[in-house]
Short mmCIF file of C-alpha atoms in Angstrom, two decimals:
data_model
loop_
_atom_site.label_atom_id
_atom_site.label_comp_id
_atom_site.label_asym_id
_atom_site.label_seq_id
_atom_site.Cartn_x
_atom_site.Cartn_y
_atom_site.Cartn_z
CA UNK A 1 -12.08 -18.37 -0.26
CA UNK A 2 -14.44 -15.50 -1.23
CA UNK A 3 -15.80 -14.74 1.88
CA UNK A 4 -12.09 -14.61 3.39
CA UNK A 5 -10.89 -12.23 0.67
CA UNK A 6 -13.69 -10.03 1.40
CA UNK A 7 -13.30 -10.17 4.69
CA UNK A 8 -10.02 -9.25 4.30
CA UNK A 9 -10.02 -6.60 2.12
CA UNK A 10 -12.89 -4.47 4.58
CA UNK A 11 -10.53 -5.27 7.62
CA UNK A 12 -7.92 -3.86 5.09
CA UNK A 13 -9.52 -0.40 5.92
CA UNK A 14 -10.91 -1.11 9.04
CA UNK A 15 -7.57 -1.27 10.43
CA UNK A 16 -5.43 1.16 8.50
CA UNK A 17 -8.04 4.18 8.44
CA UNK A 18 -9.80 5.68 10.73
CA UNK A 19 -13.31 4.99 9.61
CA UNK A 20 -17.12 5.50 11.58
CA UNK A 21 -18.71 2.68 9.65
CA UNK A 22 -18.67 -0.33 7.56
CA UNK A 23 -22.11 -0.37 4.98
CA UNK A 24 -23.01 -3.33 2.51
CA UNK A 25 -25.30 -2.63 -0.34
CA UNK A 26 -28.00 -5.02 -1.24
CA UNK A 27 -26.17 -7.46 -3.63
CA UNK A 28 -25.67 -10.82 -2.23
CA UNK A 29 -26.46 -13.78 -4.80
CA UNK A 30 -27.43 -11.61 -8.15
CA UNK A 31 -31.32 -10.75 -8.44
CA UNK A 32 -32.92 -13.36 -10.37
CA UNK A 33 -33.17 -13.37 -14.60
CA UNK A 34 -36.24 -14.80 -15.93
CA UNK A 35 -34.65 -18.54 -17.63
CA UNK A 36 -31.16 -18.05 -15.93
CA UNK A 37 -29.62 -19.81 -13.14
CA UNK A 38 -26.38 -18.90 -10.99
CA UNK A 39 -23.94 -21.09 -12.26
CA UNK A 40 -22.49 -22.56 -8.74
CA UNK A 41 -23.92 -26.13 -9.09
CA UNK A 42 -20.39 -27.64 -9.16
CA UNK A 43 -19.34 -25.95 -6.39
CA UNK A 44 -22.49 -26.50 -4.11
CA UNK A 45 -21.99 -30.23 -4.68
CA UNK A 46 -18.61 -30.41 -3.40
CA UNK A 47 -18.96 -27.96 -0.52
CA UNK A 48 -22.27 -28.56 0.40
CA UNK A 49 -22.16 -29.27 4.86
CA UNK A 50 -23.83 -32.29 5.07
CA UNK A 51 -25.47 -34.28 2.44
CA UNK A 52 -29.08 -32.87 2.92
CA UNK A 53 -28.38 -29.32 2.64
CA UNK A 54 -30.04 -28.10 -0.12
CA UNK A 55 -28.45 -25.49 -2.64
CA UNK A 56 -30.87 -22.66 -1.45
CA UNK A 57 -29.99 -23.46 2.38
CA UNK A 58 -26.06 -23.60 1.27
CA UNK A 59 -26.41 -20.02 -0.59
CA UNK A 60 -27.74 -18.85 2.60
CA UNK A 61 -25.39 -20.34 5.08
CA UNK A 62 -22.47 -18.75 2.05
CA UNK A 63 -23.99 -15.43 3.28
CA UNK A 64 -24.86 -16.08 6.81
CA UNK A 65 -21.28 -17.23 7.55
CA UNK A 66 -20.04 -14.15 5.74
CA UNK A 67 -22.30 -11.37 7.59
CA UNK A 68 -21.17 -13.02 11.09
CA UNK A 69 -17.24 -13.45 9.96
CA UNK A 70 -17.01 -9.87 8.80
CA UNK A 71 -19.10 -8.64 11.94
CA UNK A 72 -17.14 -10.48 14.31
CA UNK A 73 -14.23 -9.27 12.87
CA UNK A 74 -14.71 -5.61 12.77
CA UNK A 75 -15.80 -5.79 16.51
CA UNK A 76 -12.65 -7.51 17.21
CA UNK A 77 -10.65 -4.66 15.53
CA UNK A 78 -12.38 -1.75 16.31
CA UNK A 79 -15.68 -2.08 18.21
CA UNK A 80 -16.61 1.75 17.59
CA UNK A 81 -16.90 0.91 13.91
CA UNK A 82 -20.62 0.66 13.61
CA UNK A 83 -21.82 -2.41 10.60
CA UNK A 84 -25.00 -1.87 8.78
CA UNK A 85 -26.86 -3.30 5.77
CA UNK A 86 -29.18 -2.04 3.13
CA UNK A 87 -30.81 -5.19 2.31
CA UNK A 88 -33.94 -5.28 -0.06
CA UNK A 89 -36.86 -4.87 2.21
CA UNK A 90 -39.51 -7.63 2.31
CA UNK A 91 -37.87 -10.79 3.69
CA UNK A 92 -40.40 -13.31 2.93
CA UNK A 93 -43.88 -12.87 1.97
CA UNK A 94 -46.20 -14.11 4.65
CA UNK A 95 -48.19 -16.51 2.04
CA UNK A 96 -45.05 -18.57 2.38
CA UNK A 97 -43.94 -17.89 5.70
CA UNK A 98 -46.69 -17.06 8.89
CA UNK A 99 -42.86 -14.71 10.09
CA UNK A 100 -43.09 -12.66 6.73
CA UNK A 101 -45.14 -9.29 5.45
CA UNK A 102 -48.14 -9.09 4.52
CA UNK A 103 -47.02 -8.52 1.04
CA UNK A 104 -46.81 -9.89 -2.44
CA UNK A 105 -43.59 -9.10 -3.32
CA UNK A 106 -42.23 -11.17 -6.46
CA UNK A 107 -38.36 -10.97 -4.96
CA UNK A 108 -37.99 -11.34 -1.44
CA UNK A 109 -34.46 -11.49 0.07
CA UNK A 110 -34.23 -14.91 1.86
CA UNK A 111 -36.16 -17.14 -1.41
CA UNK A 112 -34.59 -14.67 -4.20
CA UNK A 113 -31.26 -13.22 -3.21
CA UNK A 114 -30.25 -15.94 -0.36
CA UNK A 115 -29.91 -13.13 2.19
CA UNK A 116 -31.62 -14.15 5.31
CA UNK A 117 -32.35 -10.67 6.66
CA UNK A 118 -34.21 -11.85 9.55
CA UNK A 119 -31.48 -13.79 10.77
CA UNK A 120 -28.96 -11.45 11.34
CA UNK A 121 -31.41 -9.31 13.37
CA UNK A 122 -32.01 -11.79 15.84
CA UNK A 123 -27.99 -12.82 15.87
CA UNK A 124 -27.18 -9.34 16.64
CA UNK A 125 -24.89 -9.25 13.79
CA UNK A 126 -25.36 -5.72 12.92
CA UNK A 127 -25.36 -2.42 14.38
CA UNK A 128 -27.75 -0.96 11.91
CA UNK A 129 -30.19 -1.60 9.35
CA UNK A 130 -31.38 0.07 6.58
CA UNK A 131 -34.67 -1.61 4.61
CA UNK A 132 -34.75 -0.39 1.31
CA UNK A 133 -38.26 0.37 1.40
CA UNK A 134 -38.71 1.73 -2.11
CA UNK A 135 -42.80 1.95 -2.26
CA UNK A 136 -45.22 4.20 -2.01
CA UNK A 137 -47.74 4.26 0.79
CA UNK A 138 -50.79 1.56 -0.45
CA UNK A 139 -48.50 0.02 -3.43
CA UNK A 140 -50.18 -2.93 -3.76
CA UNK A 141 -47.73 -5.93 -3.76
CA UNK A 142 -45.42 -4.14 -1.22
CA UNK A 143 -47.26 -0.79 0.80
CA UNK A 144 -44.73 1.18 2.34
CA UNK A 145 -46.77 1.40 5.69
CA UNK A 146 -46.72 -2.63 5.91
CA UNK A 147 -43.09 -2.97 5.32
CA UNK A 148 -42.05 -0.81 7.85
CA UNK A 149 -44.13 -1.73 10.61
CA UNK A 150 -43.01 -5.36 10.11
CA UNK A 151 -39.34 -4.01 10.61
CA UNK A 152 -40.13 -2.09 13.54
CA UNK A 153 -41.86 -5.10 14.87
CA UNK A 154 -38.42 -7.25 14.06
CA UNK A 155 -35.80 -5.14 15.82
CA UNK A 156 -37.97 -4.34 19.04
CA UNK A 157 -36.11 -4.53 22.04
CA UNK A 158 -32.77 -5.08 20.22
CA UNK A 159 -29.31 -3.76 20.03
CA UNK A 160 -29.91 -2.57 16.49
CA UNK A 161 -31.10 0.66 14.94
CA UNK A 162 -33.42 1.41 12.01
CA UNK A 163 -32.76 3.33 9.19
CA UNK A 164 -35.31 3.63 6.27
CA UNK A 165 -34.01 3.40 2.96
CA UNK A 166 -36.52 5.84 0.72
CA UNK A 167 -36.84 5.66 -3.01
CA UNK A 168 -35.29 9.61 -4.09
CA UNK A 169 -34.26 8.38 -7.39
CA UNK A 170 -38.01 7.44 -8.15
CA UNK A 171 -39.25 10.84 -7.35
CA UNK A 172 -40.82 11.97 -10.89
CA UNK A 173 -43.31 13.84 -12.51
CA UNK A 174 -45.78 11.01 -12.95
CA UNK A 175 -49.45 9.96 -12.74
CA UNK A 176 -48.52 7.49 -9.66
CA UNK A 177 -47.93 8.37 -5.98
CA UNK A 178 -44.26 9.26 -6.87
CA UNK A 179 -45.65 12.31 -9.20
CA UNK A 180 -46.77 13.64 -5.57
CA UNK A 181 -43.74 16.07 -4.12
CA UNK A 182 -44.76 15.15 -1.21
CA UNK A 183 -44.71 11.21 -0.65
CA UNK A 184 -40.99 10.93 1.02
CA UNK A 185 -41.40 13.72 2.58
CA UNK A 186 -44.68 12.02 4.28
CA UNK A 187 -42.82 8.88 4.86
CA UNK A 188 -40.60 10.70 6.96
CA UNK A 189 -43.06 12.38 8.94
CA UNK A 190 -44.40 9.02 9.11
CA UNK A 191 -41.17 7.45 10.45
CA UNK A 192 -40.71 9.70 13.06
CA UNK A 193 -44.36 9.11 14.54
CA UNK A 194 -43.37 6.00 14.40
CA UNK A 195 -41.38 3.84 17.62
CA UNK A 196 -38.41 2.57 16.56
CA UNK A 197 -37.17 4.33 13.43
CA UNK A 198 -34.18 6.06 14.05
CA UNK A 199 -33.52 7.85 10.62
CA UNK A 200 -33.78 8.16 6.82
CA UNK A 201 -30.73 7.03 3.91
CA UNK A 202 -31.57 8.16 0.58
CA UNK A 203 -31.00 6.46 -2.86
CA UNK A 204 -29.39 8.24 -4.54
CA UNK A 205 -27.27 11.33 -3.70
CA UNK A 206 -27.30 12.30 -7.48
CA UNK A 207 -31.35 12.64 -7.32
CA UNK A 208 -31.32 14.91 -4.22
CA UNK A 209 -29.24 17.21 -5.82
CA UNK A 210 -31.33 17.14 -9.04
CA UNK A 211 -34.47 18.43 -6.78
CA UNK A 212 -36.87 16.14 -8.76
CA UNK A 213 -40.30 17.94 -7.96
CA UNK A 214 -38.31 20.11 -5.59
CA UNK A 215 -37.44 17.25 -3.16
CA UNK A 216 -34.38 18.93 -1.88
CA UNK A 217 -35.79 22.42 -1.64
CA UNK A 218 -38.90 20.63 -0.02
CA UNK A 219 -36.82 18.42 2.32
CA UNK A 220 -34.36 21.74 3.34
CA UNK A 221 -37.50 24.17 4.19
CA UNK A 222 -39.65 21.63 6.53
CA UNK A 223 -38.56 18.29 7.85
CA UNK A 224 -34.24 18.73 7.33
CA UNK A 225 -34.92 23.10 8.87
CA UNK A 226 -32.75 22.51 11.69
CA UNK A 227 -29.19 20.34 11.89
CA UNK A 228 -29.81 16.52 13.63
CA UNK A 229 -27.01 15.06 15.46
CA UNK A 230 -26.26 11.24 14.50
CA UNK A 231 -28.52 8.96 16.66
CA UNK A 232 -26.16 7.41 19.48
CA UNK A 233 -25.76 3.61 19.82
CA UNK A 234 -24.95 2.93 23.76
CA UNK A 235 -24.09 -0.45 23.33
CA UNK A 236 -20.91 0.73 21.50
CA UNK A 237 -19.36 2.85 23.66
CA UNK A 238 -15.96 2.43 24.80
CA UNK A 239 -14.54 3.43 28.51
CA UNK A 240 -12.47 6.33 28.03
CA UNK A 241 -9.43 7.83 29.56
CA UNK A 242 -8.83 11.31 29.70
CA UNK A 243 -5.21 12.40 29.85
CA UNK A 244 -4.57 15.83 30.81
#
């Protein structure tokens, strides 16, 4: 019933507007609280599949069905609109998984948030996505350098673009990497030496136009000089008519 009513209420717009994109945030089950549980244990045990589903593969198959509905749905509608997500960035840690990062990340999106990132990349059921890779280059349970090249090894070869997702809002004056004005603007230089990475989203607007450490005036003088056009998905495009 939740899943249909949000489904519903994106197609809402999606129909009735003429939008380029549909974008999800990261928020799928809640991040976890130290002695605190979800509360959804009557629910899992009467809508559990099958009776060995566990509640953790149940959460995920809640979201999994959910990313493919609304996906399927919005390319049913409108197959221009592009569909992206700004998941959290490590999927699983490769201590638990030999498919994860080599990181040590204490959240991870498929064990902590039930969001099975990897998934939908290899389903195709997204047009775009957008890692929040909010680390510093050599951060030691998550370097920023690690993350990304596991990304860029996950969408090779597919229908689906990368976006990086770069921490603006941690930009500070501080004795850590982020006290250097220069650290995003080195992961971008970094992305684009790098195959695969198709652009940069920033969190959040509101710290751009503060100019922590002059970020903006930094980011407006070097890398963002010249006007970019948006990068061009082929797989979307549409046969069109031209009436004279």
């Amino acid at each position: 019933e939740v899943r249909k009513f949000v489904v519903d209420s994106i197609m809402e717009v999606v129909r009735n507007y003429d939008i380029d994109g549909v974008h999800l945030d990261d928020y799928f089950y809640p991040y976890p609280v130290k002695g605190l549980d979800f509360p959804d244990e009557d629910l899992y045990r009467s809508s559990k599949r099958n009776s060995m589903e566990t509640k953790e593969e149940w959460r995920r198959n809640n979201i999994n069905e959910f990313i493919e509905d609304l996906y399927t749905s919005i390319k049913s509608e409108k197959r221009q609109v592009k569909f992206g997500i700004s998941p959290f960035a490590v999927w699983r840690n490769q201590d638990i998984d030999p498919l994860g990062s080599k990181t040590k990340a204490g959240v991870t999106s498929y064990d902590s948030l039930y969001a099975d990132t990897m998934l939908w990349v290899e389903k195709g059921w997204l047009d775009y996505i957008a890692p929040q890779i909010y680390w510093y280059f050599g951060y030691p349970a998550a370097p920023y350098e690690v993350v990304l090249k596991w990304w860029t090894d996950l969408i090779q070869d597919k229908n689906i673009h990368l976006y990086v997702g770069h921490a603006a809002y941690k930009v500070q004056s501080s004795d850590d990497p982020w006290g250097n004005p220069y650290e995003i603007l080195n992961q971008i230089d970094y992305n684009r030496n790098t195959q695969n990475v198709k652009g940069s989203i920033f969190f959040r607007a509101k710290s751009l136009v503060d100019n922590p450490l002059s970020l903006k005036e930094n980011l407006k003088t070097t890398l963002y000089k010249e006007p970019a056009l948006v990068p061009e998905m082929p797989w979307l495009k549409e046969i069109e008519e031209i009436i004279e």
